[in-house]
XYZ file of C-alpha atoms in Angstrom:
651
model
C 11.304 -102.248 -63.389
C 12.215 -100.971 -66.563
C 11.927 -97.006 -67.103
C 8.864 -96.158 -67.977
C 8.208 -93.052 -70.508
C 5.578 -90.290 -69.611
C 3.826 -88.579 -72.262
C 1.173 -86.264 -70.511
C -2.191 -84.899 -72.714
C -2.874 -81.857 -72.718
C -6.178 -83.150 -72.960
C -19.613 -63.097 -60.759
C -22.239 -62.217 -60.616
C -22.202 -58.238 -59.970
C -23.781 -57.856 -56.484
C -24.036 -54.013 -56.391
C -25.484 -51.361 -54.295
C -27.323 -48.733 -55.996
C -28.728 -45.527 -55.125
C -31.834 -46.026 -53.468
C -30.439 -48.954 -51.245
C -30.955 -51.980 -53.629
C -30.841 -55.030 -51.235
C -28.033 -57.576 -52.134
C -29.429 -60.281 -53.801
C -28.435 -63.226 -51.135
C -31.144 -61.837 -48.377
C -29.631 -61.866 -44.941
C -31.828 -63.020 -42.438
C -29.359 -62.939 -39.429
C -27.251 -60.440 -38.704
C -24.439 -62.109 -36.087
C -21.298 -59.338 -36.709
C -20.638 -56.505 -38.549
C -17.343 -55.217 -39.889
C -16.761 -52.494 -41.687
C -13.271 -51.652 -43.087
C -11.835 -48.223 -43.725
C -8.991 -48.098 -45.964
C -7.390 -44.335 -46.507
C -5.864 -44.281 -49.654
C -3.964 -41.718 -50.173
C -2.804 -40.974 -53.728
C 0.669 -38.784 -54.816
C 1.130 -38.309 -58.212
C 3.693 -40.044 -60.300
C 3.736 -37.966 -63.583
C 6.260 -39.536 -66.131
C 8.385 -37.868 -68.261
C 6.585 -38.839 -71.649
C 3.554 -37.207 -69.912
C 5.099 -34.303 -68.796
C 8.200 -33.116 -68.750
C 9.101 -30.570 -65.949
C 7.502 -33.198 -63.075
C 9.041 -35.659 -60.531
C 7.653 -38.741 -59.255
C 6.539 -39.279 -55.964
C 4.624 -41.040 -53.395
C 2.002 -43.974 -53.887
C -1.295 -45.168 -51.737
C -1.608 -45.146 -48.414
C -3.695 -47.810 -46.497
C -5.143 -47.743 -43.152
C -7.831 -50.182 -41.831
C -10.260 -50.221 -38.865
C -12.495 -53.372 -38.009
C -15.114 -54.114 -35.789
C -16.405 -57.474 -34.489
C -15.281 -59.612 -37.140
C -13.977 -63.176 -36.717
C -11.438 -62.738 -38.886
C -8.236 -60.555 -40.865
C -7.973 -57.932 -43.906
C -4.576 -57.538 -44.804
C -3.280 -54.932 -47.408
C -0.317 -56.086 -49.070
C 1.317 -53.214 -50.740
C 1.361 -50.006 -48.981
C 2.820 -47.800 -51.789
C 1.551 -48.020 -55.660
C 2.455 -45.197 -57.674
C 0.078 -43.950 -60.173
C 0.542 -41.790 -63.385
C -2.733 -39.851 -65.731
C -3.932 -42.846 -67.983
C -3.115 -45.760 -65.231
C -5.078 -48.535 -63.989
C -3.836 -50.795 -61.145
C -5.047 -53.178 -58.259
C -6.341 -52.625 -54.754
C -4.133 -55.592 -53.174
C -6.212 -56.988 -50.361
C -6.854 -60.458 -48.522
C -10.483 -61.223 -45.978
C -9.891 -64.105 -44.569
C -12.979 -65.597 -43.264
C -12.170 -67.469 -39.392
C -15.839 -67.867 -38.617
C -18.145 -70.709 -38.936
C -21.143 -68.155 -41.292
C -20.556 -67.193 -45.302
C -19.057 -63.836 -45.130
C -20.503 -60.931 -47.420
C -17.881 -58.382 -47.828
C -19.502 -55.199 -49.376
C -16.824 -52.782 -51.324
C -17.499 -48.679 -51.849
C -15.845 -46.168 -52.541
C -15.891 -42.518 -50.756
C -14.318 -39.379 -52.576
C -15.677 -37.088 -50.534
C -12.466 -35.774 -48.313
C -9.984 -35.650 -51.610
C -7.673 -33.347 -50.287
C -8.124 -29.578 -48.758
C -7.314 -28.428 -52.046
C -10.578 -27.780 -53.421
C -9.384 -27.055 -57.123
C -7.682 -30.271 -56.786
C -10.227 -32.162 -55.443
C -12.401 -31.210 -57.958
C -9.972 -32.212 -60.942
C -9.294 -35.178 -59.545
C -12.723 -36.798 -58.625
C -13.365 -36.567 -62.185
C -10.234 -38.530 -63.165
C -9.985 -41.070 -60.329
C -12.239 -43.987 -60.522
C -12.678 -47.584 -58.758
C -14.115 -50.629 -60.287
C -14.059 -54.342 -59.895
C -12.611 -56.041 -62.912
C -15.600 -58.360 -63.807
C -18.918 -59.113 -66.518
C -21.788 -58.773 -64.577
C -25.896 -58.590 -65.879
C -27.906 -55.970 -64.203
C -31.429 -54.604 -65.221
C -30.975 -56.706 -68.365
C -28.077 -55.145 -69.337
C -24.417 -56.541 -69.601
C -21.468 -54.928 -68.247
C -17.783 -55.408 -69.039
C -17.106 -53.668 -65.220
C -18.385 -52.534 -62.130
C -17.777 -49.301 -60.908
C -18.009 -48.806 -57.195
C -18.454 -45.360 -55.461
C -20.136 -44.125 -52.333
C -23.620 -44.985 -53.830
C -22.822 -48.237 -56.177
C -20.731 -50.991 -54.244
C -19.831 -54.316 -54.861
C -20.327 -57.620 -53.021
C -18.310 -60.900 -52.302
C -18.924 -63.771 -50.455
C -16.809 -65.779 -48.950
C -17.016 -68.861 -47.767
C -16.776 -70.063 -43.423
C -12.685 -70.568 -42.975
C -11.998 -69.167 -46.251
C -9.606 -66.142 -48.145
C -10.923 -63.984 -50.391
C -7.699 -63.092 -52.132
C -7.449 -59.875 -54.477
C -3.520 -59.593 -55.410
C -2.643 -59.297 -58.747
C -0.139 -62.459 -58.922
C -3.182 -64.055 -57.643
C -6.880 -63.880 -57.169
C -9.995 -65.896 -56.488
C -12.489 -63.177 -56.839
C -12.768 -60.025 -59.664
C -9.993 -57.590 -58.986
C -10.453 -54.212 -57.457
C -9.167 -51.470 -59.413
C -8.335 -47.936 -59.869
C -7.720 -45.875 -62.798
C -6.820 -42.597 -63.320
C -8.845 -41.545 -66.398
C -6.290 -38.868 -68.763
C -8.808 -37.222 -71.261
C -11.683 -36.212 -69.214
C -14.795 -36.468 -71.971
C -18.072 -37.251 -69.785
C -19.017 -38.944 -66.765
C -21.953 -40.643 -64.753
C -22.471 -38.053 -61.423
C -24.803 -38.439 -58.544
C -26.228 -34.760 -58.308
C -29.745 -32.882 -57.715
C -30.996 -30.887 -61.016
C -32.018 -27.127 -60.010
C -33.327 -24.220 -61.304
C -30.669 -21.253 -61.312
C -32.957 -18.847 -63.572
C -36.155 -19.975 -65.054
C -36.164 -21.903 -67.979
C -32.465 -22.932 -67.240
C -31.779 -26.312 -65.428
C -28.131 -28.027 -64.638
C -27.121 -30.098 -62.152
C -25.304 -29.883 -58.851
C -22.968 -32.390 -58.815
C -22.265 -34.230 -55.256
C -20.401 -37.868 -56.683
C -18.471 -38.357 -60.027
C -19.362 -42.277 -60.186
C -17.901 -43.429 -63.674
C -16.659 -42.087 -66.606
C -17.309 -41.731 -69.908
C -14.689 -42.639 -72.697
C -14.343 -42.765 -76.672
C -11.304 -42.047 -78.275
C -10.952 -38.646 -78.985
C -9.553 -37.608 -82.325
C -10.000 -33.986 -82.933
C -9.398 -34.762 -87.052
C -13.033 -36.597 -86.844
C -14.258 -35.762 -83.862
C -16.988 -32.539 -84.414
C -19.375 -30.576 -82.219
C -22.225 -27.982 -83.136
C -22.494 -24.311 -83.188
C -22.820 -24.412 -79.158
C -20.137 -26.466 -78.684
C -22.172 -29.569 -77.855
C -21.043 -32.640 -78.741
C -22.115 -33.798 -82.464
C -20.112 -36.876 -83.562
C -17.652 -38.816 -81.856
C -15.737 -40.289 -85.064
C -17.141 -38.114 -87.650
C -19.843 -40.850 -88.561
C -21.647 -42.196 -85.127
C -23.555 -38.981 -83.375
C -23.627 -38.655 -79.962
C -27.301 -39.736 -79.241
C -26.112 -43.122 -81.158
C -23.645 -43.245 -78.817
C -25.459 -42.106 -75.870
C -27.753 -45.029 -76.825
C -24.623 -47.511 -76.915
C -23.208 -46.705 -73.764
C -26.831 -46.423 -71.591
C -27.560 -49.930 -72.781
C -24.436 -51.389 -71.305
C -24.584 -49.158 -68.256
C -26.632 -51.590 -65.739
C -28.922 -49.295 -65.144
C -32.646 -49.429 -66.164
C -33.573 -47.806 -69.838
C -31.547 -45.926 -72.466
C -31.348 -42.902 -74.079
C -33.257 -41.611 -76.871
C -34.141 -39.051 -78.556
C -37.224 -38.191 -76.798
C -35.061 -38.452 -73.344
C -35.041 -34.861 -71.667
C -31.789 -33.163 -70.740
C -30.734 -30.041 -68.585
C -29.739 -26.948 -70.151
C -26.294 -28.220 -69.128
C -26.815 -31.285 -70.866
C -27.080 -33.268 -68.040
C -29.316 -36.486 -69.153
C -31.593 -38.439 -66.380
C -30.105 -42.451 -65.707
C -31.866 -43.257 -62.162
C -33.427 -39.872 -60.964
C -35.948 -39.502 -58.335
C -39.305 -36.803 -58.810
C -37.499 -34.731 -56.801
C -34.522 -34.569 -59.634
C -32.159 -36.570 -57.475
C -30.027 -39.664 -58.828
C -28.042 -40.239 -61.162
C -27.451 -38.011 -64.794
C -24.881 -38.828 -67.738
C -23.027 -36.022 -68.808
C -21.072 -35.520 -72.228
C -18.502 -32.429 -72.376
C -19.045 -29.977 -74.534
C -15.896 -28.777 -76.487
C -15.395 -26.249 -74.255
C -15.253 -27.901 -71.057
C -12.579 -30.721 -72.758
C -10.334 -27.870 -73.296
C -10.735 -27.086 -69.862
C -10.260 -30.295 -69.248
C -6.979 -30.533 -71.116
C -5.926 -27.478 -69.409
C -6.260 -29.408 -65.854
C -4.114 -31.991 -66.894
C -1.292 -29.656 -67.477
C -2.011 -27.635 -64.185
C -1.781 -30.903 -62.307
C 1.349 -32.192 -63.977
C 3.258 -28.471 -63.087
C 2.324 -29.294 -59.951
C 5.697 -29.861 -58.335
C 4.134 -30.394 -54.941
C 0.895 -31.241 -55.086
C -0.908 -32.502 -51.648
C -2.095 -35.728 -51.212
C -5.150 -36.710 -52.391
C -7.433 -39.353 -50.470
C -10.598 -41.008 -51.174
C -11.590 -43.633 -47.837
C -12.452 -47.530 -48.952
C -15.169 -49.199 -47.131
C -15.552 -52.547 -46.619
C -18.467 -53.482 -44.383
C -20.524 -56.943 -44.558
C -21.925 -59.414 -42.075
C -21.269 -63.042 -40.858
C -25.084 -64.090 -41.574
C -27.359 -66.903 -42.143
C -28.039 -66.583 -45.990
C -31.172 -67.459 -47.393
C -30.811 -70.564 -49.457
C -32.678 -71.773 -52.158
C -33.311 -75.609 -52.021
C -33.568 -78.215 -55.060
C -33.913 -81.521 -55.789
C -33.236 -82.365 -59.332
C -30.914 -81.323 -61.989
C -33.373 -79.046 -63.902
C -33.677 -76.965 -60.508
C -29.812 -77.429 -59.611
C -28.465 -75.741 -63.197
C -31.213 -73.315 -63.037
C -30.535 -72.109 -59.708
C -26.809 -72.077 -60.432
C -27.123 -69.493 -62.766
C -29.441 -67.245 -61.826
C -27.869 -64.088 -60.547
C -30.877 -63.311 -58.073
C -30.200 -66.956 -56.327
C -27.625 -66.846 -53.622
C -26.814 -70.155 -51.707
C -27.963 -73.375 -53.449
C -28.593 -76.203 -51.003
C -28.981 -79.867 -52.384
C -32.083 -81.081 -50.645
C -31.672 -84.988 -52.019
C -29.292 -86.680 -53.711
C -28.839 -85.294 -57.618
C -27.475 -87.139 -60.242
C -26.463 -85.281 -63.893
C -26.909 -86.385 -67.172
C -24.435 -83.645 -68.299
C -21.790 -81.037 -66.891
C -22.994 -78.428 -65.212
C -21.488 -75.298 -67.652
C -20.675 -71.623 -65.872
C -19.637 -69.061 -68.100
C -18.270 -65.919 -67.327
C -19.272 -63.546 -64.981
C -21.406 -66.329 -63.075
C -21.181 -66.432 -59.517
C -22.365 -70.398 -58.202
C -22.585 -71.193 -54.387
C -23.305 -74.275 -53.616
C -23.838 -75.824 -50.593
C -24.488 -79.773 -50.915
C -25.810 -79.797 -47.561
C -24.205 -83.943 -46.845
C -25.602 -85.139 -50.157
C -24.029 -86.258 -53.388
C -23.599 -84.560 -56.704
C -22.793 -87.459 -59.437
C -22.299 -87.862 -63.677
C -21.466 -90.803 -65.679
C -20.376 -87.481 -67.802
C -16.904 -86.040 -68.474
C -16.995 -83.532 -65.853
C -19.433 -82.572 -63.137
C -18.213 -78.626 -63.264
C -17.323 -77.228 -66.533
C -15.767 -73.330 -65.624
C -15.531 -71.043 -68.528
C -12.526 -68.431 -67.853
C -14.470 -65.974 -65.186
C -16.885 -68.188 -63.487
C -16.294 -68.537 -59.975
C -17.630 -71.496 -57.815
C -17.760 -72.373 -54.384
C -18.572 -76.122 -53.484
C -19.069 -77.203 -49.631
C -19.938 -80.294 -47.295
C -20.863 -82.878 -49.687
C -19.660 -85.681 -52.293
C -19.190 -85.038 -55.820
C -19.109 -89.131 -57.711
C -18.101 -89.563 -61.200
C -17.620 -92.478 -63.968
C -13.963 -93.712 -64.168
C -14.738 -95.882 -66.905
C -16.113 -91.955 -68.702
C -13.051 -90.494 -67.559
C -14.868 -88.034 -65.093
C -13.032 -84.706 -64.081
C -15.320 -83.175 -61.088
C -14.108 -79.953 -61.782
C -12.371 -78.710 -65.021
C -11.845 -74.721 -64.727
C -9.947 -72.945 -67.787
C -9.203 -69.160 -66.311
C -11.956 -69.498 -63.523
C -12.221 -69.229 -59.398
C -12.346 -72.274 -57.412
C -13.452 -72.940 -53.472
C -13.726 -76.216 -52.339
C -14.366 -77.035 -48.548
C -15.286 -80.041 -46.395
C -16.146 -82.001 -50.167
C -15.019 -85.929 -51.012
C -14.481 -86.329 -54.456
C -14.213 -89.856 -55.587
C -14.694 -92.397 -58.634
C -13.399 -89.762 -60.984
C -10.592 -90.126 -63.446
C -9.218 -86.435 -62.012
C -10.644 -84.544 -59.551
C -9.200 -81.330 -60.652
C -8.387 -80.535 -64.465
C -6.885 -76.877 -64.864
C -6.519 -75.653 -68.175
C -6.320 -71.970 -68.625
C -7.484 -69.552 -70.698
C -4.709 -68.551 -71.977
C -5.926 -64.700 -73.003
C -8.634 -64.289 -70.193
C -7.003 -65.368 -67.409
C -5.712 -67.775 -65.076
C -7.151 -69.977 -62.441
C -7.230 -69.918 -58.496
C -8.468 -72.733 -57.222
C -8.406 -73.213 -53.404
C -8.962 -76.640 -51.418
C -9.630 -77.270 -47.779
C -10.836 -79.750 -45.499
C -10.939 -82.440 -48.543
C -10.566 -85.766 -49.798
C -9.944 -85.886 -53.675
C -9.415 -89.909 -54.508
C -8.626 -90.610 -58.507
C -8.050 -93.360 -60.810
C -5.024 -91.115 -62.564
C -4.241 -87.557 -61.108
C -5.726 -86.013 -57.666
C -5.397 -82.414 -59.507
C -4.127 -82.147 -63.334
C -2.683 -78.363 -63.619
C -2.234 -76.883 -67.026
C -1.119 -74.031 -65.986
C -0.438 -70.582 -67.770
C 1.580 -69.755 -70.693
C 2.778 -66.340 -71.292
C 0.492 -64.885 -73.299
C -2.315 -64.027 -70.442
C 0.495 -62.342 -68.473
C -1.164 -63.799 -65.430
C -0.503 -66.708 -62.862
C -2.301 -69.828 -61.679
C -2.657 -70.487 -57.945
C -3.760 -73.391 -56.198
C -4.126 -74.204 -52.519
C -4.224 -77.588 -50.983
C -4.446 -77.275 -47.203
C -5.710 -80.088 -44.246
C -6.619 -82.153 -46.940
C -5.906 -85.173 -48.921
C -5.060 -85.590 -52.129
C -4.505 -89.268 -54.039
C -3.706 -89.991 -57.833
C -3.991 -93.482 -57.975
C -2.826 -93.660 -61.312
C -0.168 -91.093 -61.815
C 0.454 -88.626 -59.618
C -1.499 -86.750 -56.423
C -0.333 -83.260 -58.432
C 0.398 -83.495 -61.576
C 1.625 -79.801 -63.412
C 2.151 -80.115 -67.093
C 4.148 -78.135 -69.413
C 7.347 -76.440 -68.834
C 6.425 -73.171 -70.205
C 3.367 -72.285 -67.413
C 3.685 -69.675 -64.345
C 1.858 -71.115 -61.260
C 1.613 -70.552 -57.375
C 0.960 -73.896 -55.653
C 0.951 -74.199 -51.787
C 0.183 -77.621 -50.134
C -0.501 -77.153 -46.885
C -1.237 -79.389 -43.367
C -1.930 -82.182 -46.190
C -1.651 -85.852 -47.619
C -0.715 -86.051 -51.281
C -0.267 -89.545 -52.683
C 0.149 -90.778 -56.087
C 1.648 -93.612 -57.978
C 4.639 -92.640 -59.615
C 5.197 -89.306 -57.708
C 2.995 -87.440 -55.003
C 3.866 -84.277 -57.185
C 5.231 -83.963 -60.677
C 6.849 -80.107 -60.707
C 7.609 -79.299 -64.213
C 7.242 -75.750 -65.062
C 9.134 -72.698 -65.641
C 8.907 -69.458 -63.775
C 6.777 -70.699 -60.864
C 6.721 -71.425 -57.218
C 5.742 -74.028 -54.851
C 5.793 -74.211 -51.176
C 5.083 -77.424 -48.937
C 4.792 -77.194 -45.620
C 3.772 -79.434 -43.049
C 2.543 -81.860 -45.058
C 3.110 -85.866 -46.489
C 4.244 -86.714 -49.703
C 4.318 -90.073 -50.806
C 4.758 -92.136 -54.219
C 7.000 -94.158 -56.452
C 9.633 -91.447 -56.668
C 8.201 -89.020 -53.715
C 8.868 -85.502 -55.614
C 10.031 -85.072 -59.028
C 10.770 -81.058 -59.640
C 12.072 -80.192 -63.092
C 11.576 -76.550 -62.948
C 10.594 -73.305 -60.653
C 11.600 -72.795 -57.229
C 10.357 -75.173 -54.408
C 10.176 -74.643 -50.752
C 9.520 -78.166 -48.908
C 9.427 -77.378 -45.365
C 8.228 -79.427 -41.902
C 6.925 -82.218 -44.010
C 7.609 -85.513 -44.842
C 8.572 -86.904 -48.174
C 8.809 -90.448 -48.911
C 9.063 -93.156 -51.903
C 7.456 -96.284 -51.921
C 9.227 -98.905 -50.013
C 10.920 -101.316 -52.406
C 10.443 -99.641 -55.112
C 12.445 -100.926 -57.711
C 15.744 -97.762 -59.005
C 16.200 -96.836 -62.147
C 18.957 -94.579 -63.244
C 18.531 -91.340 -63.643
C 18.071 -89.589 -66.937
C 16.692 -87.118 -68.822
C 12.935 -87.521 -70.291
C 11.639 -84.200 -72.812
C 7.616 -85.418 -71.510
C 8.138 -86.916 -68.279
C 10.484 -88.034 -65.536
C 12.703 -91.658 -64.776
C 11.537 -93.252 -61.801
C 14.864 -93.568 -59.950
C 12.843 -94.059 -56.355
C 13.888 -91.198 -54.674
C 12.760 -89.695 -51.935
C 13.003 -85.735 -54.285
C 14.331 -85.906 -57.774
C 15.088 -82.736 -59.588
C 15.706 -83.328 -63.234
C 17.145 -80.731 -65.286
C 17.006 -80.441 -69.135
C 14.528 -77.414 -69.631
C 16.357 -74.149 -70.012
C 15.883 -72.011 -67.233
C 16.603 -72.414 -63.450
C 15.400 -75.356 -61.067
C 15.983 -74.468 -57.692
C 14.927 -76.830 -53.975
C 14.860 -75.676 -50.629
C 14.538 -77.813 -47.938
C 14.239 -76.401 -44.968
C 13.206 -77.234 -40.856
C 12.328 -80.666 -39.023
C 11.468 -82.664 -43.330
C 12.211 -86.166 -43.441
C 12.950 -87.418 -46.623
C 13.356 -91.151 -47.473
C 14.160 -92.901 -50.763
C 12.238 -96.664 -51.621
C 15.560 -98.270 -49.775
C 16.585 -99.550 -52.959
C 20.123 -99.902 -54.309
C 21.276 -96.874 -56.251
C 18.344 -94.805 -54.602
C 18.682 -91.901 -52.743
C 17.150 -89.195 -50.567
C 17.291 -86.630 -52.634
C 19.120 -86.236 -55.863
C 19.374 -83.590 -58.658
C 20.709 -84.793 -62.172
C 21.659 -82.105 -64.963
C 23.120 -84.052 -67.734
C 22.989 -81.066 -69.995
C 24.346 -78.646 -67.214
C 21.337 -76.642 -67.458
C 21.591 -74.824 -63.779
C 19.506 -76.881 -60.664
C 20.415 -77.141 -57.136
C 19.502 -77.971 -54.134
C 19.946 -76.001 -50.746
C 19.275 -78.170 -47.570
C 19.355 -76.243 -43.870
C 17.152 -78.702 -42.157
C 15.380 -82.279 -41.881
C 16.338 -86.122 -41.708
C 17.406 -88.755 -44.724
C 18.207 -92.164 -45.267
C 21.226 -90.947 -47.290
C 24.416 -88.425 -47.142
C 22.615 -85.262 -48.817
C 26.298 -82.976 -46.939
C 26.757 -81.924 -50.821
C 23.195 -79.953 -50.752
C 23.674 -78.320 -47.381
C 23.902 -74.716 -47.506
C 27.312 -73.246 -46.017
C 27.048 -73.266 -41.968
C 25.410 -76.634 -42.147
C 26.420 -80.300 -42.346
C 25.248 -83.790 -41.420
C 25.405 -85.604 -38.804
C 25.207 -89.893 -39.408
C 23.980 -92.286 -36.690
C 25.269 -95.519 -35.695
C 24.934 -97.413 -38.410
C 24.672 -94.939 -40.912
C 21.027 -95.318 -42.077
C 19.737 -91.649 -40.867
C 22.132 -88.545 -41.217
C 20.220 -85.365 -39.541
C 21.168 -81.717 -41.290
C 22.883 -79.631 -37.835
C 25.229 -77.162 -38.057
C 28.510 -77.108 -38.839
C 30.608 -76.479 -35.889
C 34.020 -76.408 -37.570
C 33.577 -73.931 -39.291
């Protein structure tokens, strides 16, 4: 066979809590286990010099957890962030999921025990704030973020034998996040209006929930005889911005100017007869030079104490309520309401169109043994946000239309216990190249396609952020081109193929990008040339990594758009200009087609840009002693068909 040239195409719903006990909105009608997780965070302050100049930095969080009866594991993954006035960062957690129910993890936030410092405490719950980092619609109204607090929390749900993973490099659910809010200028409180002297009315305040921001120019910004806020810019007043910021609030109604307020200018959002709820508060000129004044007392403090707020994570392995359909008109609608929690295919359903999630949307769907087809493009169109969860069912294209069952650009993937067949790709990743990145996670599958098992995109720089996929005890066949098929050298990805089968016609996986990782472990690769790895680091370890018997060598060489088909068992090409780096590591056996010129593994650099290969483990049909790390070399049999990576006694 002749070489052949490759040119590839690039061709949440807020579940909160609120005051008053709002019921999440999948009902649970069995409770089996509770958990509930604690995590102590305890926050030292990291004041930089351009903030302040006479301060040191110190400390970070602190995590500690506590669980209860729950069939699974919450790890924390960083145990020290620092933080500085005016930062935002992430919560970095993992709940994995070991039982055989759908998980719903519910996240709050306590700032009740900040620190015995009471001044301190004080300054700081009105600068420290927690939110999950997603859209959501509540009461009507959209949100850009979800604050979480004692009273407001935050729901996932994760899937039986799943992860719900919240790390920054990588994510397949909103973000948890802090901030520490700089220029104090309002907030949302939780707080009981009283009566100090008659005729005068303010609040006590028991929670600082949110804050409230604008940019604060004192050139434009002006405020009335007593000191009440008048203008934020010059131009908008505050009620027209009271009115702006109440309508994107989530909560019910918006302020006007026939809505009361306390003497203290505390205005009612959710408040009980009895006063009790929830007020909005703008600062007065007064108060934000106090404010301003705080700052500086808390960056002269050389030693401040540690401040903690507590994390709870508590939820329940239940039996959800589902809601069943039958056709497509009750499939899409259910799908995107934010009220509907499990969707459960009652009958076979077969589309006219894809099934479109945009942002913010959070889909379950259970398809309950049945089959999901289109003679459309896709069956799943993801807009960047969307997350989706798929389980225990068949999804059926058109490979004459070209049928992608899934195409996600910067959205959240699970996939469990599905068979996707008769589909051009199964999975086509393009991201959103602003909004994010995609995680997409596979288990206990069979993806069969006519050209590529999954078609990653991946991530160029400009989102900043990285795409993750995870293929483990499952199987994975391009029939056309590859199993995995990555495309572009200038992405950032995570991959991880795990306990799995990935076949594909001219390679199981084609490994192209820049800056990104990939680990294989105990799994079977198969195709024309078995691994072809042009850039990134890659970890192939336990598994087994073969070409296609017979299949014809070509000589090595290198291709801008694709790879040469020199029926290897791993091929690293280099060419790009950055590092391309192989490990291969424990019991691997790696075998090339058997055809002359063909070898186990191989890297080729014509160029000399910088590859190699470090081998400390595993079995080949060829000498690969020039890859094996120092303290290793290999060991031939008989008749010099198998050499077996041991250590190197001589030395």
């Amino acid at each position: 066979m002749t070489e052949k040239s490759r040119k590839l195409n690039n061709s949440r719903q807020d579940r909160t809590g609120l005051l008053g006990g709002l019921r999440k909105n999948i009902v649970m009608r069995a409770l089996l286990a509770i958990v509930t997780v604690v995590l102590t965070v305890i926050v030292l302050f990291s004041l930089t010099v351009a903030w302040f100049t006479n301060v040191v930095q110190t400390g970070g969080l602190h995590f500690q957890t506590e669980q209860w009866e729950f069939d699974g594991e919450i790890t924390i993954h960083q145990q020290n962030i620092v933080m500085s006035p005016g930062d935002s960062g992430v919560i970095p957690l993992t709940v994995e999921n070991e039982g055989k129910h759908i998980v719903a993890a519910s996240v709050s936030v306590s700032k009740d025990s900040m620190t015995t410092n009471a001044e301190l405490a004080e300054m700081m719950k009105k600068r420290l704030y927690f939110y999950v980092d997603t859209t959501a619609s509540r009461n009507g109204e959209s949100m850009d973020r979800v604050y979480v607090s004692d009273k407001n929390s935050y729901t996932y749900t994760i899937l039986p034998e799943s992860k719900l993973v919240l790390t920054e490099a990588t994510h397949n659910g909103p973000l948890l996040k802090w901030e520490w809010v700089y220029d104090v200028l309002g907030f949302y409180v939780v707080g009981q209006k009283v009566e100090t002297t008659p005729g005068y009315t303010e609040v006590n305040v028991s929670e600082y929930i949110r804050p409230i921001v604008y940019d604060y120019d004192e050139t434009k910004v002006t405020f009335i005889s007593d000191s009440s806020l008048a203008t934020i810019d010059g131009k908008k007043t505050a009620l027209e911005f009271l009115k702006e910021i109440t309508a994107t609030d989530g909560y019910a109604g918006v302020i006007d100017e026939n809505t009361p307020s306390t003497s203290t200018k505390y205005y009612p959002i959710s408040v009980d007869d009895d006063g009790y709820g929830i007020w909005l508060h703008l600062c007065s000129l007064t108060e934000i030079d106090n404010n301003f004044k705080e700052d500086t007392a808390i960056g002269q403090m050389q030693n401040a104490p540690a401040c903690q707020v507590t994390i709870k994570i508590s939820g329940s392995n239940s039996r959800e309520e589902q809601t069943h359909v039958k056709s497509e008109a009750e499939l899409i609608s259910a799908l995107k309401n934010p009220t509907v929690g499990i969707v459960t295919l009652s009958d076979d359903v077969a589309l006219t169109a894809p099934i479109a999630l945009a942002d913010g949307t959070n889909a379950i769907l259970d398809l309950n043994g049945k089959t999901l087809s289109t003679t459309a493009s896709q069956i799943f169109s993801l807009q960047s946000g969307a997350n989706l969860s798929v389980s225990n069912g068949n999804l059926s294209g058109s490979i004459d239309n070209k049928t992608a069952a899934v195409y996600a650009e910067g959205a959240y993937v699970t996939m469990k216990n599905v068979n996707i067949s008769n589909v051009y790709q199964g999975f086509s990743i393009k991201d959103h190249l602003v909004d994010g990145s995609s995680s997409v996670r596979i288990s206990g599958s069979v993806i069969e396609a006519s050209y590529n098992g999954i078609h990653l995109y991946g991530n160029a720089d400009a989102s900043g952020s990285r795409t993750e996929i995870v293929v483990e005890n499952s199987t994975v066949k391009g029939e056309g081109y590859a199993g995995i098929c990555c495309n572009g050298s200038y992405r950032a990805t995570d991959i991880t193929v795990k306990n799995s089968t990935i076949t594909g016609y001219w390679t199981a996986i084609y490994h192209p990008q820049k800056q990104s990782t990939m680990t294989i472990t105990n799994s079977e690769l198969t195709g024309y040339t078995g691994l072809v790895v042009k850039g990134g680091t890659v970890t192939v370890e336990n598994s087994t990594v073969t070409a296609t018997p017979d299949a014809a060598h070509n000589a090595p060489a290198y291709n801008n758009s694709g790879f040469s088909d020199t029926a290897d068992g791993i091929y690293l090409e280099g060419g790009y200009d950055a590092d391309a780096v192989i490990y291969i590591n424990g019991s691997s056996v790696v075998t090339s087609s058997g055809a002359t010129g063909s070898l186990a593994v191989r890297h080729y650099a014509e160029d000399g840009t910088p590859v190699a290969i470090h081998i400390t483990g595993g079995s080949y049909n060829s000498d690969v002693k020039d890859y094996c790390v120092d303290g290793y070399t290999t060991e031939a049999n008989s008749d010099n068909t198998e050499f077996t990576v041991v250590p190197d006694t001589a030395q």
